[in-house]
């Protein structure tokens, strides 16, 4: 899969490099100083090796050019009213810290994909400054237009410099901790846009930044702005909107049909991979994020569906690795393993193992994940499976729902165990409208009918929870299946009332 820098950003930077800037006029106007001009001309439009030698020979001078120092202002501050100069200097700054006239995104991609990369000498020198990000951060709010070149180019430079700081010293610094939330906030505006090119820029820069524990913790802290838009992209690729995800739970698409039809929502393969990569990096903090990520995003159902649709071995590898990361922590297992079985992940893994997979990392993770789920399911009773499904918050027509023996043996246990946890959760499920998946309501009414039939003396308990009133409301539902099952439940109530 291609990991080329985003076309839009690359094209923008190349166009700006080609623009003529009247530097002498800028000096006469007091926009930049003579010293600024000498330093710029020494590295502007020269061979890469010559540029590198010039910068390495006088790194302090170029740090002063970009960040200021002593009596000198940063060129970004002195040229604040000249958008053309600011844009040019932002591109030049990225070229200088990366040591090449290429998009800084190329360095970011290498780092995010696991390739080692030395910190460029000028980047290390800039990071020695007491305020290495100060002249750049205000430029992120230069405009609210996501296509404005200045904040776009600024984010590229900052992502590259902060990524270099994480390579240089994985320990958090106050300057980086202050800069990251501001950069995340700006990148979130790109991720929320409808332009896939801008989304890809945001996601690749996220990947460059999510390399340390503190960076991931800050990212998670801002999850409404950072994580939610990424999950929305994944939902679009899976063909399920945030409020319309019945496909994910029903497992309606096969690997074959998905590959033939392509991804949904206009999500390109490259963007999908980059989003999955960012979530995978975040999943290394599974102990912190796992339960809430599932509670807020139903991530296990989403990833199970994406596995069915995965068009490439590389996307499958990242999906499996992320799931394994989320399920590994001991404190996550009691919550997440039951949901994994409810969304039929074990059966899908069995199908995957039958495919001709060649990636060794994928095969190892697939075996580990399969073993973990197999150990869990082998220890579960039918009651455990039913309880897991109810507690997961979404019902499907799994075998217990229509098994008379199951209800005869377990109805009272369901009503009494853990202070009536299951009937309370069943009522919580029934209170939702489920416009995207009406069968959930039909199944809930079916379960109520069995509970009343097998434990009629417990009817008062269900009535206190509001179950009877809700079932009677559902008799007027537009869905035929819901009407039928609710009528059956009310019928059980009436039968024992007359008796």
Short mmCIF file of C-alpha atoms in Angstrom, two decimals:
data_model
loop_
_atom_site.label_atom_id
_atom_site.label_comp_id
_atom_site.label_asym_id
_atom_site.label_seq_id
_atom_site.Cartn_x
_atom_site.Cartn_y
_atom_site.Cartn_z
CA UNK A 1 0.00 0.00 0.00
CA UNK A 2 1.33 3.43 -0.91
CA UNK A 3 2.43 5.65 1.93
CA UNK A 4 3.13 8.71 -0.18
CA UNK A 5 2.67 12.14 1.43
CA UNK A 6 -0.82 13.61 0.93
CA UNK A 7 -1.08 14.97 -2.61
CA UNK A 8 -2.79 18.19 -1.58
CA UNK A 9 -0.11 19.17 0.93
CA UNK A 10 2.74 18.16 -1.38
CA UNK A 11 1.27 20.19 -4.25
CA UNK A 12 0.73 23.21 -2.00
CA UNK A 13 4.31 23.15 -0.74
CA UNK A 14 5.73 22.77 -4.25
CA UNK A 15 3.66 25.71 -5.51
CA UNK A 16 4.87 27.91 -2.65
CA UNK A 17 8.51 26.93 -3.24
CA UNK A 18 8.17 28.04 -6.86
CA UNK A 19 6.78 31.48 -6.04
CA UNK A 20 9.13 34.46 -6.40
CA UNK A 21 9.37 36.54 -3.23
CA UNK A 22 10.63 40.18 -3.48
CA UNK A 23 13.04 39.75 -0.59
CA UNK A 24 14.89 43.03 -1.07
CA UNK A 25 11.59 44.91 -0.97
CA UNK A 26 10.72 43.08 2.25
CA UNK A 27 14.01 44.32 3.76
CA UNK A 28 13.34 47.90 2.67
CA UNK A 29 9.86 47.71 4.18
CA UNK A 30 11.31 46.46 7.46
CA UNK A 31 9.46 43.16 7.18
CA UNK A 32 12.70 41.20 7.55
CA UNK A 33 16.26 42.22 8.42
CA UNK A 34 19.44 42.07 6.33
CA UNK A 35 20.62 39.17 8.48
CA UNK A 36 17.34 37.35 7.83
CA UNK A 37 17.78 37.82 4.10
CA UNK A 38 21.35 36.52 4.11
CA UNK A 39 20.33 33.37 5.98
CA UNK A 40 17.32 32.77 3.71
CA UNK A 41 19.29 33.24 0.48
CA UNK A 42 22.03 30.91 1.69
CA UNK A 43 19.57 28.00 1.75
CA UNK A 44 16.91 29.06 -0.74
CA UNK A 45 16.79 27.25 -4.09
CA UNK A 46 20.14 25.50 -3.62
CA UNK A 47 21.12 21.83 -3.77
CA UNK A 48 20.08 19.71 -0.82
CA UNK A 49 23.63 18.84 0.20
CA UNK A 50 24.65 22.51 0.05
CA UNK A 51 21.64 23.48 2.16
CA UNK A 52 22.43 20.81 4.72
CA UNK A 53 26.06 21.92 5.02
CA UNK A 54 25.04 25.58 5.38
CA UNK A 55 22.52 24.86 8.13
CA UNK A 56 24.76 22.47 10.05
CA UNK A 57 27.60 24.99 9.96
CA UNK A 58 25.51 27.71 11.64
CA UNK A 59 22.58 26.07 13.41
CA UNK A 60 22.26 28.81 16.03
CA UNK A 61 21.71 31.42 13.30
CA UNK A 62 18.87 29.40 11.78
CA UNK A 63 17.36 28.81 15.19
CA UNK A 64 17.33 32.59 15.67
CA UNK A 65 15.78 33.02 12.20
CA UNK A 66 12.85 30.74 13.03
CA UNK A 67 12.45 31.22 16.78
CA UNK A 68 14.17 34.50 17.58
CA UNK A 69 16.56 34.99 20.45
CA UNK A 70 18.16 37.81 22.36
CA UNK A 71 17.18 41.02 20.59
CA UNK A 72 16.09 39.21 17.42
CA UNK A 73 12.49 38.44 16.53
CA UNK A 74 11.44 35.31 14.74
CA UNK A 75 10.99 36.02 11.04
CA UNK A 76 7.44 34.70 11.47
CA UNK A 77 6.72 37.47 13.99
CA UNK A 78 8.42 40.28 12.08
CA UNK A 79 6.68 39.30 8.82
CA UNK A 80 3.27 38.76 10.43
CA UNK A 81 1.46 41.02 7.92
CA UNK A 82 2.98 39.37 4.83
CA UNK A 83 1.06 36.14 4.14
CA UNK A 84 3.33 35.29 1.19
CA UNK A 85 6.47 35.52 3.33
CA UNK A 86 4.88 33.52 6.16
CA UNK A 87 3.83 30.73 3.79
CA UNK A 88 7.25 30.60 2.18
CA UNK A 89 9.04 30.50 5.53
CA UNK A 90 6.79 27.72 6.82
CA UNK A 91 7.66 25.55 3.83
CA UNK A 92 11.35 26.45 4.13
CA UNK A 93 11.29 25.69 7.87
CA UNK A 94 9.89 22.20 7.18
CA UNK A 95 12.57 21.64 4.55
CA UNK A 96 15.30 22.79 6.90
CA UNK A 97 14.43 20.59 9.86
CA UNK A 98 14.02 17.57 7.62
CA UNK A 99 17.19 18.24 5.71
CA UNK A 100 15.55 17.87 2.30
CA UNK A 101 13.26 19.74 -0.06
CA UNK A 102 10.41 17.31 0.44
CA UNK A 103 7.18 17.46 2.34
CA UNK A 104 7.82 17.01 6.05
CA UNK A 105 4.99 14.49 5.91
CA UNK A 106 7.40 11.94 4.43
CA UNK A 107 9.39 11.92 7.66
CA UNK A 108 6.19 11.67 9.67
CA UNK A 109 4.97 8.67 7.70
CA UNK A 110 8.26 6.83 8.15
CA UNK A 111 8.19 7.42 11.87
CA UNK A 112 4.52 6.42 12.21
CA UNK A 113 5.03 3.19 10.27
CA UNK A 114 7.78 2.02 12.58
CA UNK A 115 10.93 2.93 10.65
CA UNK A 116 13.71 4.41 12.74
CA UNK A 117 14.74 7.96 11.92
CA UNK A 118 17.47 10.10 13.45
CA UNK A 119 16.47 13.54 14.67
CA UNK A 120 17.63 16.10 12.08
CA UNK A 121 20.37 18.34 13.54
CA UNK A 122 18.44 21.61 13.17
CA UNK A 123 15.34 20.06 14.76
CA UNK A 124 17.42 19.11 17.80
CA UNK A 125 18.81 22.67 17.95
CA UNK A 126 15.32 24.18 17.77
CA UNK A 127 14.16 21.89 20.56
CA UNK A 128 16.94 23.24 22.81
CA UNK A 129 15.25 26.66 22.64
CA UNK A 130 13.21 27.46 25.79
CA UNK A 131 10.09 28.07 23.65
CA UNK A 132 10.52 25.99 20.49
CA UNK A 133 6.85 26.22 19.40
CA UNK A 134 5.98 29.76 20.47
CA UNK A 135 6.13 31.60 17.08
CA UNK A 136 4.20 28.80 15.35
CA UNK A 137 1.26 28.04 17.65
CA UNK A 138 -0.62 31.33 17.03
CA UNK A 139 -0.57 30.57 13.30
CA UNK A 140 -2.83 27.55 13.85
CA UNK A 141 -5.69 29.98 14.52
CA UNK A 142 -4.83 32.24 11.58
CA UNK A 143 -8.13 31.33 9.93
CA UNK A 144 -11.17 29.09 10.41
CA UNK A 145 -10.99 28.06 6.76
CA UNK A 146 -9.57 24.49 6.72
CA UNK A 147 -7.98 25.18 3.33
CA UNK A 148 -6.05 28.25 4.54
CA UNK A 149 -2.38 27.45 3.71
CA UNK A 150 -0.89 29.10 6.81
CA UNK A 151 -2.39 26.88 9.57
CA UNK A 152 -2.10 23.86 7.25
CA UNK A 153 1.62 24.43 6.71
CA UNK A 154 2.10 25.28 10.39
CA UNK A 155 0.54 21.99 11.48
CA UNK A 156 2.86 20.10 9.14
CA UNK A 157 5.93 21.82 10.61
CA UNK A 158 4.78 21.40 14.22
CA UNK A 159 3.91 17.74 13.74
CA UNK A 160 7.37 17.16 12.32
CA UNK A 161 9.12 19.06 15.13
CA UNK A 162 7.08 17.49 17.95
CA UNK A 163 7.60 14.06 16.41
CA UNK A 164 11.33 14.78 16.43
CA UNK A 165 11.13 15.81 20.08
CA UNK A 166 9.53 12.45 20.91
CA UNK A 167 12.39 10.66 19.14
CA UNK A 168 14.98 12.81 20.88
CA UNK A 169 13.48 12.32 24.34
CA UNK A 170 10.35 10.19 24.96
CA UNK A 171 9.83 12.00 28.27
CA UNK A 172 7.14 14.68 28.16
CA UNK A 173 8.14 18.33 28.37
CA UNK A 174 5.93 21.25 29.48
CA UNK A 175 6.37 22.90 26.08
CA UNK A 176 5.20 19.79 24.19
CA UNK A 177 2.36 19.15 26.64
CA UNK A 178 1.13 22.71 25.99
CA UNK A 179 1.53 22.51 22.21
CA UNK A 180 -0.07 19.11 21.59
CA UNK A 181 -3.67 19.98 22.63
CA UNK A 182 -3.59 23.07 20.41
CA UNK A 183 -2.29 21.07 17.48
CA UNK A 184 -4.82 18.29 18.09
CA UNK A 185 -7.63 20.88 18.14
CA UNK A 186 -6.58 22.28 14.77
CA UNK A 187 -6.12 18.85 13.19
CA UNK A 188 -9.58 17.85 14.39
CA UNK A 189 -11.07 20.55 12.14
CA UNK A 190 -9.40 18.84 9.17
CA UNK A 191 -10.58 15.40 10.29
CA UNK A 192 -14.16 16.69 10.56
CA UNK A 193 -14.14 18.17 7.05
CA UNK A 194 -15.75 16.42 4.10
CA UNK A 195 -12.52 16.62 2.08
CA UNK A 196 -10.73 13.27 2.19
CA UNK A 197 -7.42 14.97 1.34
CA UNK A 198 -7.64 17.19 4.41
CA UNK A 199 -8.78 14.23 6.51
CA UNK A 200 -5.74 12.26 5.41
CA UNK A 201 -3.39 15.11 6.36
CA UNK A 202 -4.92 15.21 9.85
CA UNK A 203 -4.75 11.45 10.33
CA UNK A 204 -1.14 11.13 9.16
CA UNK A 205 -0.06 13.95 11.44
CA UNK A 206 -1.93 12.29 14.31
CA UNK A 207 0.07 9.12 13.65
CA UNK A 208 3.31 11.07 13.78
CA UNK A 209 2.33 12.49 17.17
CA UNK A 210 0.89 9.39 18.91
CA UNK A 211 4.30 7.95 19.69
CA UNK A 212 4.47 8.45 23.45
CA UNK A 213 2.22 7.57 26.36
CA UNK A 214 1.61 11.23 27.25
CA UNK A 215 0.75 12.15 23.65
CA UNK A 216 -1.82 9.34 23.54
CA UNK A 217 -3.27 10.31 26.92
CA UNK A 218 -3.72 13.92 25.76
CA UNK A 219 -5.28 12.69 22.51
CA UNK A 220 -7.77 10.56 24.48
CA UNK A 221 -8.54 13.45 26.82
CA UNK A 222 -9.76 15.41 23.77
CA UNK A 223 -11.55 12.40 22.31
CA UNK A 224 -14.75 14.22 21.33
CA UNK A 225 -12.67 16.23 18.88
CA UNK A 226 -9.95 13.69 18.08
CA UNK A 227 -11.32 10.15 18.30
CA UNK A 228 -14.96 10.72 17.32
CA UNK A 229 -14.24 12.03 13.78
CA UNK A 230 -11.88 9.09 13.14
CA UNK A 231 -14.53 6.59 14.23
CA UNK A 232 -17.05 8.39 12.02
CA UNK A 233 -14.73 7.76 9.04
CA UNK A 234 -14.53 4.07 9.98
CA UNK A 235 -18.32 3.87 10.36
CA UNK A 236 -18.72 5.38 6.89
CA UNK A 237 -16.29 2.79 5.49
CA UNK A 238 -18.28 0.02 7.20
CA UNK A 239 -21.55 1.35 5.80
CA UNK A 240 -22.95 2.25 9.21
CA UNK A 241 -23.62 5.75 10.48
CA UNK A 242 -23.30 6.66 14.15
CA UNK A 243 -27.06 6.14 14.65
CA UNK A 244 -27.56 3.45 12.05
CA UNK A 245 -25.31 0.50 12.75
CA UNK A 246 -27.53 -2.57 12.56
CA UNK A 247 -25.32 -3.91 9.76
CA UNK A 248 -22.41 -4.12 12.17
CA UNK A 249 -24.31 -6.26 14.64
CA UNK A 250 -26.02 -8.45 12.07
CA UNK A 251 -22.81 -9.12 10.16
CA UNK A 252 -24.59 -8.62 6.89
CA UNK A 253 -21.59 -8.28 4.59
CA UNK A 254 -19.11 -10.99 3.70
CA UNK A 255 -15.45 -10.52 2.89
CA UNK A 256 -16.10 -11.45 -0.71
CA UNK A 257 -19.02 -9.09 -1.26
CA UNK A 258 -17.21 -6.24 0.46
CA UNK A 259 -14.12 -6.64 -1.68
CA UNK A 260 -16.14 -6.72 -4.86
CA UNK A 261 -18.27 -3.73 -3.93
CA UNK A 262 -15.46 -1.64 -2.42
CA UNK A 263 -15.61 0.44 0.75
CA UNK A 264 -18.69 2.43 1.65
CA UNK A 265 -19.02 6.14 2.24
CA UNK A 266 -16.44 7.17 -0.34
CA UNK A 267 -13.61 6.25 2.05
CA UNK A 268 -10.45 5.46 0.12
CA UNK A 269 -8.19 2.55 0.99
CA UNK A 270 -5.27 4.78 1.94
CA UNK A 271 -7.38 6.94 4.27
CA UNK A 272 -8.88 3.81 5.86
CA UNK A 273 -5.43 2.38 6.58
CA UNK A 274 -4.15 5.63 8.07
CA UNK A 275 -7.19 5.95 10.37
CA UNK A 276 -6.77 2.34 11.49
CA UNK A 277 -3.09 3.02 12.14
CA UNK A 278 -3.90 6.01 14.40
CA UNK A 279 -6.46 3.99 16.41
CA UNK A 280 -3.96 1.13 16.67
CA UNK A 281 -1.39 3.51 18.17
CA UNK A 282 -4.01 4.75 20.63
CA UNK A 283 -4.86 1.15 21.59
CA UNK A 284 -1.49 0.83 23.35
CA UNK A 285 -3.25 2.68 26.17
CA UNK A 286 -5.97 0.01 26.28
CA UNK A 287 -6.05 -0.06 30.07
CA UNK A 288 -7.03 3.61 30.02
CA UNK A 289 -9.33 3.70 26.99
CA UNK A 290 -10.70 0.19 26.40
CA UNK A 291 -13.97 0.24 28.36
CA UNK A 292 -14.94 3.79 27.45
CA UNK A 293 -14.03 3.29 23.79
CA UNK A 294 -16.46 0.37 23.69
CA UNK A 295 -19.13 2.19 25.69
CA UNK A 296 -18.98 5.33 23.54
CA UNK A 297 -18.23 3.88 20.10
CA UNK A 298 -19.22 0.16 20.14
CA UNK A 299 -15.73 -0.38 18.79
CA UNK A 300 -15.84 -4.19 18.89
CA UNK A 301 -18.90 -4.41 16.64
CA UNK A 302 -17.38 -1.82 14.31
CA UNK A 303 -14.02 -3.58 14.07
CA UNK A 304 -15.68 -6.96 13.57
CA UNK A 305 -17.60 -5.52 10.63
CA UNK A 306 -14.47 -3.87 9.23
CA UNK A 307 -12.72 -7.25 9.43
CA UNK A 308 -15.47 -8.71 7.24
CA UNK A 309 -14.91 -5.88 4.77
CA UNK A 310 -11.12 -5.64 5.00
CA UNK A 311 -9.84 -5.47 1.41
CA UNK A 312 -6.12 -5.94 2.14
CA UNK A 313 -3.98 -8.04 4.42
CA UNK A 314 -2.39 -4.87 5.75
CA UNK A 315 -5.71 -3.46 7.00
CA UNK A 316 -6.60 -6.87 8.45
CA UNK A 317 -3.32 -6.92 10.35
CA UNK A 318 -3.96 -3.53 11.98
CA UNK A 319 -7.56 -4.47 12.84
CA UNK A 320 -6.52 -7.74 14.51
CA UNK A 321 -3.63 -6.10 16.36
CA UNK A 322 -5.91 -3.35 17.69
CA UNK A 323 -8.50 -5.86 18.91
CA UNK A 324 -5.77 -7.86 20.63
CA UNK A 325 -4.44 -4.72 22.33
CA UNK A 326 -7.92 -3.81 23.59
CA UNK A 327 -8.73 -7.27 24.93
CA UNK A 328 -5.37 -8.08 26.52
CA UNK A 329 -5.53 -6.00 29.73
CA UNK A 330 -7.00 -8.05 32.54
CA UNK A 331 -9.26 -5.20 33.67
CA UNK A 332 -10.89 -5.04 30.21
CA UNK A 333 -11.70 -8.72 29.82
CA UNK A 334 -14.81 -9.00 31.97
CA UNK A 335 -16.43 -6.21 29.95
CA UNK A 336 -15.05 -6.66 26.45
CA UNK A 337 -14.78 -10.44 25.98
CA UNK A 338 -18.56 -10.99 26.40
CA UNK A 339 -19.23 -8.28 23.80
CA UNK A 340 -16.66 -9.81 21.43
CA UNK A 341 -18.58 -13.08 21.50
CA UNK A 342 -21.94 -11.30 21.11
CA UNK A 343 -20.80 -9.62 17.89
CA UNK A 344 -19.64 -13.05 16.64
CA UNK A 345 -15.95 -12.23 16.49
CA UNK A 346 -14.86 -15.85 17.26
CA UNK A 347 -16.69 -17.23 14.21
CA UNK A 348 -15.17 -14.53 11.99
CA UNK A 349 -11.66 -15.33 13.26
CA UNK A 350 -12.23 -18.97 12.36
CA UNK A 351 -13.11 -17.92 8.82
CA UNK A 352 -10.04 -15.69 8.64
CA UNK A 353 -7.75 -18.54 9.69
CA UNK A 354 -9.03 -20.55 6.74
CA UNK A 355 -7.75 -17.88 4.33
CA UNK A 356 -4.27 -17.93 2.81
CA UNK A 357 -2.61 -15.25 4.94
CA UNK A 358 1.12 -14.58 4.59
CA UNK A 359 1.87 -11.75 7.04
CA UNK A 360 3.66 -13.34 10.01
CA UNK A 361 2.67 -10.57 12.46
CA UNK A 362 -0.94 -10.99 11.43
CA UNK A 363 -0.81 -14.77 11.82
CA UNK A 364 0.73 -14.50 15.28
CA UNK A 365 -1.81 -11.93 16.48
CA UNK A 366 -4.67 -13.89 14.94
CA UNK A 367 -3.61 -17.03 16.82
CA UNK A 368 -3.28 -15.12 20.10
CA UNK A 369 -6.68 -13.48 19.70
CA UNK A 370 -8.35 -16.74 18.71
CA UNK A 371 -6.85 -18.54 21.72
CA UNK A 372 -7.97 -15.80 24.10
CA UNK A 373 -11.55 -15.93 22.85
CA UNK A 374 -11.57 -19.72 22.74
CA UNK A 375 -10.47 -19.91 26.39
CA UNK A 376 -13.23 -17.49 27.32
CA UNK A 377 -16.08 -19.13 25.36
CA UNK A 378 -15.16 -22.63 26.55
CA UNK A 379 -15.75 -21.53 30.14
CA UNK A 380 -19.14 -19.89 29.46
CA UNK A 381 -22.55 -21.44 30.16
CA UNK A 382 -25.66 -20.64 28.11
CA UNK A 383 -26.73 -18.31 30.92
CA UNK A 384 -23.38 -16.51 30.72
CA UNK A 385 -23.82 -16.07 26.96
CA UNK A 386 -27.31 -14.64 27.41
CA UNK A 387 -26.19 -12.31 30.21
CA UNK A 388 -23.27 -11.10 28.11
CA UNK A 389 -25.57 -10.28 25.22
CA UNK A 390 -28.00 -8.31 27.39
CA UNK A 391 -25.22 -6.44 29.18
CA UNK A 392 -23.67 -5.59 25.81
CA UNK A 393 -26.82 -3.54 25.21
CA UNK A 394 -27.91 -5.00 21.87
CA UNK A 395 -29.93 -8.17 21.23
CA UNK A 396 -29.95 -10.59 18.32
CA UNK A 397 -31.81 -13.84 17.74
CA UNK A 398 -29.18 -16.03 19.40
CA UNK A 399 -30.30 -19.54 20.45
CA UNK A 400 -31.30 -18.85 24.10
CA UNK A 401 -34.09 -16.43 23.15
CA UNK A 402 -36.27 -19.19 21.66
CA UNK A 403 -35.13 -22.12 23.81
CA UNK A 404 -37.95 -23.17 26.18
CA UNK A 405 -35.55 -25.25 28.27
CA UNK A 406 -33.27 -22.25 28.76
CA UNK A 407 -36.11 -20.10 30.09
CA UNK A 408 -37.48 -22.86 32.31
CA UNK A 409 -34.06 -23.31 33.91
CA UNK A 410 -32.95 -19.68 34.09
CA UNK A 411 -35.92 -17.27 34.27
CA UNK A 412 -35.77 -16.80 38.04
CA UNK A 413 -32.00 -16.54 38.01
CA UNK A 414 -32.24 -13.79 35.37
CA UNK A 415 -34.73 -11.88 37.52
CA UNK A 416 -32.87 -12.26 40.81
CA UNK A 417 -29.12 -12.34 40.16
CA UNK A 418 -26.95 -9.30 40.97
CA UNK A 419 -29.89 -7.28 42.30
CA UNK A 420 -31.96 -7.75 39.13
CA UNK A 421 -29.16 -6.44 36.92
CA UNK A 422 -30.41 -8.18 33.78
CA UNK A 423 -34.09 -7.08 33.84
CA UNK A 424 -32.93 -3.52 34.57
CA UNK A 425 -30.65 -3.66 31.55
CA UNK A 426 -33.44 -5.22 29.47
CA UNK A 427 -35.68 -2.29 30.37
CA UNK A 428 -32.89 0.14 29.47
CA UNK A 429 -32.66 -1.53 26.04
CA UNK A 430 -36.45 -1.36 25.57
CA UNK A 431 -36.55 2.37 26.33
CA UNK A 432 -34.57 3.15 23.18
CA UNK A 433 -36.38 3.59 19.86
CA UNK A 434 -34.03 1.38 17.80
CA UNK A 435 -35.18 2.91 14.52
CA UNK A 436 -32.15 1.36 12.83
CA UNK A 437 -32.75 -2.16 14.18
CA UNK A 438 -36.32 -2.88 15.29
CA UNK A 439 -35.61 -6.56 15.88
CA UNK A 440 -33.89 -5.56 19.15
CA UNK A 441 -37.28 -4.47 20.52
CA UNK A 442 -38.95 -7.60 19.20
CA UNK A 443 -36.37 -9.81 20.94
CA UNK A 444 -36.71 -7.86 24.19
CA UNK A 445 -40.50 -8.38 24.14
CA UNK A 446 -39.94 -12.07 23.44
CA UNK A 447 -37.72 -12.30 26.52
CA UNK A 448 -40.31 -10.51 28.66
CA UNK A 449 -42.96 -13.00 27.53
CA UNK A 450 -40.76 -15.92 28.60
CA UNK A 451 -39.94 -14.33 31.96
CA UNK A 452 -43.61 -13.77 32.78
CA UNK A 453 -44.52 -17.27 31.60
CA UNK A 454 -41.85 -19.05 33.63
CA UNK A 455 -41.84 -16.81 36.73
CA UNK A 456 -45.36 -15.36 36.98
CA UNK A 457 -44.91 -14.54 40.67
CA UNK A 458 -42.22 -12.00 39.62
CA UNK A 459 -44.60 -9.92 37.47
CA UNK A 460 -44.75 -7.18 40.09
CA UNK A 461 -40.98 -6.79 39.93
CA UNK A 462 -41.12 -6.22 36.17
CA UNK A 463 -44.06 -3.83 36.51
CA UNK A 464 -42.11 -1.69 39.00
CA UNK A 465 -39.32 -1.37 36.43
CA UNK A 466 -41.84 -0.10 33.88
CA UNK A 467 -41.54 -3.16 31.65
CA UNK A 468 -45.28 -3.85 31.38
CA UNK A 469 -46.10 -0.25 30.44
CA UNK A 470 -43.35 -0.20 27.81
CA UNK A 471 -44.50 -3.51 26.31
CA UNK A 472 -48.02 -2.15 26.01
CA UNK A 473 -46.69 0.95 24.21
CA UNK A 474 -44.88 -1.27 21.73
CA UNK A 475 -48.16 -2.95 20.73
CA UNK A 476 -48.70 0.15 18.56
CA UNK A 477 -45.22 0.09 16.99
CA UNK A 478 -45.01 0.39 13.21
CA UNK A 479 -42.92 -2.77 12.96
CA UNK A 480 -44.94 -5.97 12.61
CA UNK A 481 -42.41 -8.12 14.47
CA UNK A 482 -42.38 -5.75 17.44
CA UNK A 483 -46.18 -5.66 17.54
CA UNK A 484 -46.40 -9.47 17.47
CA UNK A 485 -43.85 -10.06 20.24
CA UNK A 486 -45.25 -7.30 22.45
CA UNK A 487 -48.76 -8.74 22.00
CA UNK A 488 -47.45 -12.16 23.08
CA UNK A 489 -45.84 -10.63 26.18
CA UNK A 490 -49.02 -8.78 27.15
CA UNK A 491 -50.93 -12.01 26.57
CA UNK A 492 -48.78 -13.79 29.16
CA UNK A 493 -49.49 -11.01 31.65
CA UNK A 494 -53.23 -11.21 31.03
CA UNK A 495 -53.28 -14.99 31.26
CA UNK A 496 -51.90 -14.95 34.77
CA UNK A 497 -53.99 -11.94 35.72
CA UNK A 498 -57.20 -13.86 34.95
CA UNK A 499 -55.92 -17.00 36.64
#
